[in-house]
Amino acid sequence: MKIQKIIAAFTLALLAVNACKKDETVDTKGYLTGTLEFAYPKYVAKGDSVYFKPSKVPAHPENGMISYSWKVTPGMEKDTTSLSADLGFGYRFRHDTTGTFTIACTASPAGDYYSTTTSNYVTIVEKGYKGTLPLETNAQDSLWVYEGNTYAATKIGGKYWMRSNLAAHKSNDGSQDIGVGYLNYEVMKDVFGCYYTWEEAIKACPSGWHLPTDEEWTEMAASIKPQQVSEIPTAFKTWKKVAGEMTCYYKLNSIDMIPLQADVKITDNSRLSVKMLGYANNGKYFKMFNQQAFFWTASEDSDNNQMAWCRYFIFNKADVYAEPMNKKDFCAQVRCVKD
């Protein structure tokens, strides 16, 4: 019995020594200093080639070598090491695939140092409206092509209205480049439509179409659901309880792009198909995406010649509002009406 107790005590002592040794183990690997970053586009058209390269790189504490590798997921099974002097990497996205891709860059240092990885997301989109913001067309629609995009127009209150936002890159006389794409991406002009200043919007609609006045917008609103609206829509005033009749749910690459509207029953009975794509200030600062929609009218503000009227929607409000905006600084979207 005494021998067994001695053996047990010896065993416990060994375990205690091993535990202490394990606790005393020190991680001798070091870390790179600085950060790893690379520039990337948020939106790319399918089939396009993109060149990625670091904009910031970490430093090796011993001035040792650092190799850089890249990986696109989905699309690549393993990393590829950059052989370029600028540490960059070129990649061509498939011509038949849309969706969100992860781009990862890894800096691997020589010696006993940890690697560091950074990643970003790139969304591949379809060029043009087809497949990106799908519109179900039927025999009521008038289809027409302008600058390579196919538009659907629907008859509301006796006039044909565009069901998609205008995506014209040129003024109707061809003399001026107009409009900006979402977040200033050229490819997004043909996905969401363009954001225009008022001066551009006046020149944007193609021959046979025009930018509607607020009176024309109001006539259209009055024709949609007058039997259920106690207050008849009035020009330059808020229209009550008609927003759901004009707005629609929409997608980008099969992903829903708008939150559910608990207080607004979205029916799009008018088939105007308004989408909440926000607005831009000075063609640079994009705001209220997925929350509001702004459209220029041809009506100038009688009290201030630097302003013109917009019609706008708010995603969780049943009313449609009117407000004058600066002609030169404010960028809204455009729906054309047939002459």
Coordinates of C-alpha atoms in Angstrom, one line a residue:
M1 CA 0.0 0.0 0.0
K2 CA 2.8 2.4 0.9
I3 CA 4.5 1.7 -2.5
Q4 CA 1.3 2.5 -4.4
K5 CA 1.0 5.8 -2.5
I6 CA 4.6 6.7 -3.5
I7 CA 3.9 5.8 -7.2
A8 CA 0.7 7.9 -7.2
A9 CA 2.5 10.9 -5.7
F10 CA 5.3 10.6 -8.2
T11 CA 2.8 10.4 -11.1
L12 CA 1.0 13.6 -9.8
A13 CA 4.4 15.4 -9.5
L14 CA 5.3 14.5 -13.1
L15 CA 1.9 15.8 -14.4
A16 CA 2.4 19.0 -12.4
V17 CA 5.9 19.5 -13.9
N18 CA 4.6 18.9 -17.5
A19 CA 1.7 21.3 -16.9
C20 CA 4.1 24.0 -15.8
K21 CA 6.3 23.4 -18.8
K22 CA 3.2 23.7 -21.1
D23 CA 2.3 27.0 -19.5
E24 CA 5.8 28.3 -19.9
T25 CA 5.8 27.7 -23.7
V26 CA 6.2 31.0 -25.4
D27 CA 5.0 31.8 -29.0
T28 CA 8.1 32.9 -30.8
K29 CA 6.4 34.0 -34.0
G30 CA 6.5 37.6 -34.8
Y31 CA 4.1 40.0 -36.7
L32 CA 4.5 42.3 -39.6
T33 CA 4.1 46.0 -38.9
G34 CA 1.6 48.2 -40.7
T35 CA -1.6 47.2 -42.6
L36 CA -2.4 45.5 -45.8
E37 CA -5.0 47.1 -48.0
F38 CA -6.0 47.0 -51.7
A39 CA -8.2 49.1 -53.9
Y40 CA -11.2 47.4 -55.5
P41 CA -14.4 48.2 -57.3
K42 CA -17.6 47.5 -55.6
Y43 CA -19.4 46.8 -58.8
V44 CA -18.1 45.1 -62.0
A45 CA -20.0 44.0 -65.1
K46 CA -19.8 40.2 -65.8
G47 CA -17.1 39.2 -68.2
D48 CA -15.0 42.3 -67.3
S49 CA -11.3 42.1 -66.2
V50 CA -10.1 43.8 -63.1
Y51 CA -6.6 44.5 -61.9
F52 CA -6.2 44.5 -58.1
K53 CA -3.1 45.8 -56.4
P54 CA -2.1 46.8 -52.8
S55 CA -2.6 50.4 -51.8
K56 CA -0.9 49.8 -48.4
V57 CA 1.6 47.1 -47.5
P58 CA 3.0 45.9 -44.2
A59 CA 6.8 46.0 -43.4
H60 CA 9.0 43.1 -42.4
P61 CA 10.7 43.8 -39.0
E62 CA 14.0 42.4 -40.3
N63 CA 13.6 43.8 -43.8
G64 CA 13.0 40.3 -45.1
M65 CA 11.1 39.3 -48.2
I66 CA 7.3 39.3 -48.3
S67 CA 5.4 37.4 -51.0
Y68 CA 1.9 38.3 -52.0
S69 CA -0.8 35.9 -53.1
W70 CA -4.4 36.4 -54.3
K71 CA -7.6 34.3 -54.4
V72 CA -11.0 34.9 -55.8
T73 CA -13.9 32.9 -54.2
P74 CA -15.8 31.4 -55.8
G75 CA -13.7 30.9 -59.0
M76 CA -10.3 29.9 -57.8
E77 CA -9.4 26.6 -55.9
K78 CA -6.1 27.9 -54.6
D79 CA -4.1 31.1 -54.2
T80 CA -1.9 32.4 -56.9
T81 CA 1.4 34.3 -56.1
S82 CA 1.8 37.7 -57.6
L83 CA 4.8 38.0 -59.9
S84 CA 4.2 41.7 -60.7
A85 CA 6.5 44.4 -59.6
D86 CA 3.5 46.3 -58.1
L87 CA 2.4 43.1 -56.3
G88 CA -0.9 43.2 -58.2
F89 CA -3.2 40.5 -59.7
G90 CA -5.4 40.5 -62.8
Y91 CA -8.6 38.5 -62.9
R92 CA -11.4 38.2 -65.6
F93 CA -14.8 37.4 -64.2
R94 CA -16.9 34.9 -66.0
H95 CA -19.2 36.2 -68.8
D96 CA -22.1 34.1 -67.6
T97 CA -22.0 34.7 -63.8
T98 CA -23.3 37.4 -61.5
G99 CA -23.2 37.5 -57.8
T100 CA -20.9 38.6 -54.9
F101 CA -17.3 37.5 -55.0
T102 CA -14.6 37.6 -52.2
I103 CA -11.2 38.9 -53.2
A104 CA -8.4 38.0 -50.7
C105 CA -4.8 39.2 -50.6
T106 CA -2.2 37.5 -48.3
A107 CA 1.2 38.8 -47.3
S108 CA 3.5 36.0 -46.4
P109 CA 6.8 37.0 -44.8
A110 CA 10.1 35.1 -44.8
G111 CA 11.2 33.9 -41.4
D112 CA 9.3 33.0 -38.3
Y113 CA 6.5 35.5 -38.8
Y114 CA 2.7 35.3 -39.2
S115 CA 1.1 36.0 -42.5
T116 CA -1.6 38.6 -42.8
T117 CA -4.7 38.5 -45.0
T118 CA -7.3 41.1 -46.0
S119 CA -10.4 40.6 -48.1
N120 CA -13.1 42.7 -49.9
Y121 CA -16.3 42.0 -51.7
V122 CA -17.0 42.7 -55.4
T123 CA -20.5 42.4 -56.9
I124 CA -20.7 41.3 -60.5
V125 CA -23.8 42.7 -62.3
E126 CA -25.5 42.3 -65.6
K127 CA -25.1 45.1 -68.0
G128 CA -28.3 46.9 -68.7
Y129 CA -31.7 46.4 -67.1
K130 CA -32.2 42.8 -68.4
G131 CA -31.7 40.3 -65.5
T132 CA -30.6 42.9 -63.0
L133 CA -33.8 44.7 -62.1
P134 CA -36.3 42.4 -63.8
L135 CA -39.6 43.9 -65.0
E136 CA -42.4 41.6 -65.9
T137 CA -43.8 43.0 -69.1
N138 CA -47.1 42.2 -70.7
A139 CA -49.4 43.2 -73.6
Q140 CA -50.2 46.5 -71.8
D141 CA -46.5 47.6 -72.1
S142 CA -45.0 49.5 -75.0
L143 CA -41.4 48.4 -75.4
W144 CA -38.7 50.6 -76.9
V145 CA -34.9 50.7 -77.1
Y146 CA -32.7 53.7 -76.4
E147 CA -28.9 53.7 -76.2
G148 CA -28.9 50.0 -76.0
N149 CA -31.3 49.6 -73.1
T150 CA -34.8 48.2 -73.5
Y151 CA -37.5 50.1 -71.7
A152 CA -41.1 49.3 -70.9
A153 CA -43.7 52.0 -70.8
T154 CA -47.2 51.6 -69.3
K155 CA -50.3 53.7 -69.9
I156 CA -51.5 55.5 -66.8
G157 CA -54.2 58.2 -66.9
G158 CA -54.1 58.3 -70.7
K159 CA -50.3 58.8 -71.0
Y160 CA -47.4 56.3 -71.4
W161 CA -44.9 56.5 -68.5
M162 CA -41.6 54.7 -68.3
R163 CA -41.5 51.8 -65.9
S164 CA -37.7 52.0 -65.4
N165 CA -35.5 54.9 -64.5
L166 CA -33.8 56.6 -67.5
A167 CA -30.3 55.4 -68.1
A168 CA -29.3 57.9 -71.0
H169 CA -25.6 58.6 -71.0
K170 CA -25.9 61.5 -73.5
S171 CA -28.2 64.5 -73.9
N172 CA -30.9 63.9 -76.5
D173 CA -29.0 66.0 -79.1
G174 CA -25.9 63.9 -78.4
S175 CA -23.8 66.9 -77.5
Q176 CA -23.3 66.4 -73.8
D177 CA -22.3 63.5 -71.4
I178 CA -25.0 63.4 -68.7
G179 CA -25.8 61.6 -65.5
V180 CA -23.8 59.5 -63.0
G181 CA -24.1 55.9 -62.0
Y182 CA -24.7 54.7 -58.4
L183 CA -21.6 55.4 -56.3
N184 CA -20.1 56.9 -59.5
Y185 CA -19.7 53.5 -61.1
E186 CA -20.2 53.7 -64.9
V187 CA -21.6 50.1 -65.0
M188 CA -24.3 51.1 -62.5
K189 CA -25.8 53.6 -65.0
D190 CA -27.4 50.8 -66.9
V191 CA -28.4 48.9 -63.8
F192 CA -30.3 51.4 -61.6
G193 CA -30.5 54.2 -64.1
C194 CA -28.7 57.5 -63.9
Y195 CA -28.8 60.3 -61.3
Y196 CA -29.2 63.7 -63.1
T197 CA -29.0 67.3 -62.2
W198 CA -32.2 69.2 -63.3
E199 CA -30.4 70.8 -66.2
E200 CA -29.3 67.4 -67.4
A201 CA -32.8 65.9 -66.8
I202 CA -34.4 68.5 -69.1
K203 CA -32.1 67.3 -71.9
A204 CA -32.2 63.6 -71.1
C205 CA -35.5 62.2 -72.5
P206 CA -35.2 60.9 -76.1
S207 CA -37.1 62.4 -79.0
G208 CA -40.8 61.7 -78.7
W209 CA -40.6 61.8 -74.9
H210 CA -40.3 64.5 -72.3
L211 CA -39.6 65.2 -68.6
P212 CA -43.1 65.4 -67.0
T213 CA -44.2 68.5 -65.1
D214 CA -45.5 68.2 -61.5
E215 CA -49.0 68.7 -63.0
E216 CA -48.5 65.6 -65.2
W217 CA -47.3 63.6 -62.2
T218 CA -50.4 64.8 -60.3
E219 CA -52.8 63.8 -63.1
M220 CA -51.2 60.4 -63.2
A221 CA -51.6 60.0 -59.4
A222 CA -55.2 61.1 -59.5
S223 CA -56.0 58.4 -62.1
I224 CA -54.6 55.5 -60.1
K225 CA -57.0 54.9 -57.1
P226 CA -59.3 58.0 -56.7
Q227 CA -62.1 56.0 -55.2
Q228 CA -60.0 55.0 -52.1
V229 CA -58.4 58.4 -51.6
S230 CA -60.5 61.0 -49.8
E231 CA -58.2 63.9 -50.8
I232 CA -57.7 64.4 -54.6
P233 CA -54.0 64.7 -55.4
T234 CA -52.9 68.3 -55.9
A235 CA -49.8 69.7 -57.8
F236 CA -46.9 70.7 -55.6
K237 CA -48.6 69.2 -52.5
T238 CA -48.3 65.8 -50.7
W239 CA -50.5 63.1 -52.2
K240 CA -52.2 60.9 -49.6
K241 CA -52.0 57.1 -49.5
V242 CA -51.0 56.4 -53.1
A243 CA -47.3 55.4 -52.7
G244 CA -48.0 51.7 -52.5
E245 CA -49.8 51.8 -55.8
M246 CA -46.7 53.2 -57.5
T247 CA -43.8 51.2 -55.8
C248 CA -42.6 47.7 -56.3
Y249 CA -40.3 45.1 -54.8
Y250 CA -37.1 44.7 -56.7
K251 CA -33.9 42.7 -56.8
L252 CA -30.2 42.9 -57.7
N253 CA -28.7 39.5 -58.7
S254 CA -31.8 37.8 -57.3
I255 CA -31.3 39.5 -53.9
D256 CA -34.1 41.5 -52.5
M257 CA -33.1 45.2 -52.4
I258 CA -35.8 46.8 -50.2
P259 CA -36.9 46.1 -46.6
L260 CA -40.5 45.0 -46.0
Q261 CA -42.8 47.9 -45.6
A262 CA -45.1 47.1 -42.7
D263 CA -47.0 50.4 -43.0
V264 CA -47.3 50.4 -46.8
K265 CA -49.1 47.8 -48.8
I266 CA -47.0 47.6 -52.0
T267 CA -49.1 46.6 -55.0
D268 CA -47.6 48.5 -57.9
N269 CA -51.2 48.5 -59.3
S270 CA -50.2 51.5 -61.5
R271 CA -47.2 49.6 -62.9
L272 CA -45.0 52.6 -62.4
S273 CA -42.6 50.4 -60.5
V274 CA -40.8 52.9 -58.4
K275 CA -37.7 51.6 -56.6
M276 CA -36.0 53.2 -53.6
L277 CA -32.6 54.2 -55.1
G278 CA -32.0 57.4 -53.1
Y279 CA -30.3 60.5 -54.6
A280 CA -26.9 62.2 -54.9
N281 CA -25.5 65.6 -53.9
N282 CA -23.0 67.1 -56.4
G283 CA -22.9 63.9 -58.3
K284 CA -20.7 62.4 -55.6
Y285 CA -22.5 61.8 -52.3
F286 CA -25.1 59.2 -52.5
K287 CA -27.7 59.1 -49.8
M288 CA -30.9 57.3 -48.8
F289 CA -30.4 54.2 -51.0
N290 CA -33.1 51.7 -50.3
Q291 CA -35.0 54.3 -48.3
Q292 CA -36.2 57.0 -50.6
A293 CA -36.8 57.7 -54.3
F294 CA -36.5 61.1 -55.9
F295 CA -37.7 62.1 -59.4
W296 CA -37.2 65.4 -61.2
T297 CA -40.2 67.2 -62.7
A298 CA -40.0 69.8 -65.4
S299 CA -41.6 72.4 -63.0
E300 CA -39.4 75.2 -61.8
D301 CA -39.9 76.8 -58.4
S302 CA -41.7 80.1 -59.1
D303 CA -40.2 81.6 -55.9
N304 CA -36.6 80.7 -56.7
N305 CA -35.2 80.2 -60.2
Q306 CA -32.3 78.1 -58.9
M307 CA -34.8 75.4 -57.7
A308 CA -37.1 72.9 -59.4
W309 CA -39.6 70.5 -58.0
C310 CA -39.0 66.8 -57.2
R311 CA -41.5 64.1 -56.4
Y312 CA -40.2 61.8 -53.8
F313 CA -41.2 58.5 -52.0
I314 CA -40.1 57.2 -48.5
F315 CA -40.0 53.4 -48.1
N316 CA -42.2 53.3 -45.0
K317 CA -44.6 56.1 -45.8
A318 CA -47.9 55.8 -47.7
D319 CA -47.8 59.4 -49.0
V320 CA -45.8 60.9 -51.9
Y321 CA -44.2 64.2 -51.3
A322 CA -43.1 67.3 -53.3
E323 CA -40.2 69.6 -52.6
P324 CA -38.0 72.0 -54.7
M325 CA -34.4 71.1 -55.0
N326 CA -31.3 72.9 -56.3
K327 CA -31.0 72.5 -60.1
K328 CA -27.3 72.3 -60.2
D329 CA -26.3 70.4 -57.0
F330 CA -29.1 67.9 -56.5
C331 CA -29.1 64.7 -58.6
A332 CA -32.4 62.7 -58.9
Q333 CA -33.7 60.1 -61.3
V334 CA -35.9 60.6 -64.3
R335 CA -39.1 59.0 -65.7
C336 CA -40.0 60.1 -69.2
V337 CA -43.6 60.5 -70.5
K338 CA -44.5 60.0 -74.2
D339 CA -45.4 63.2 -76.0

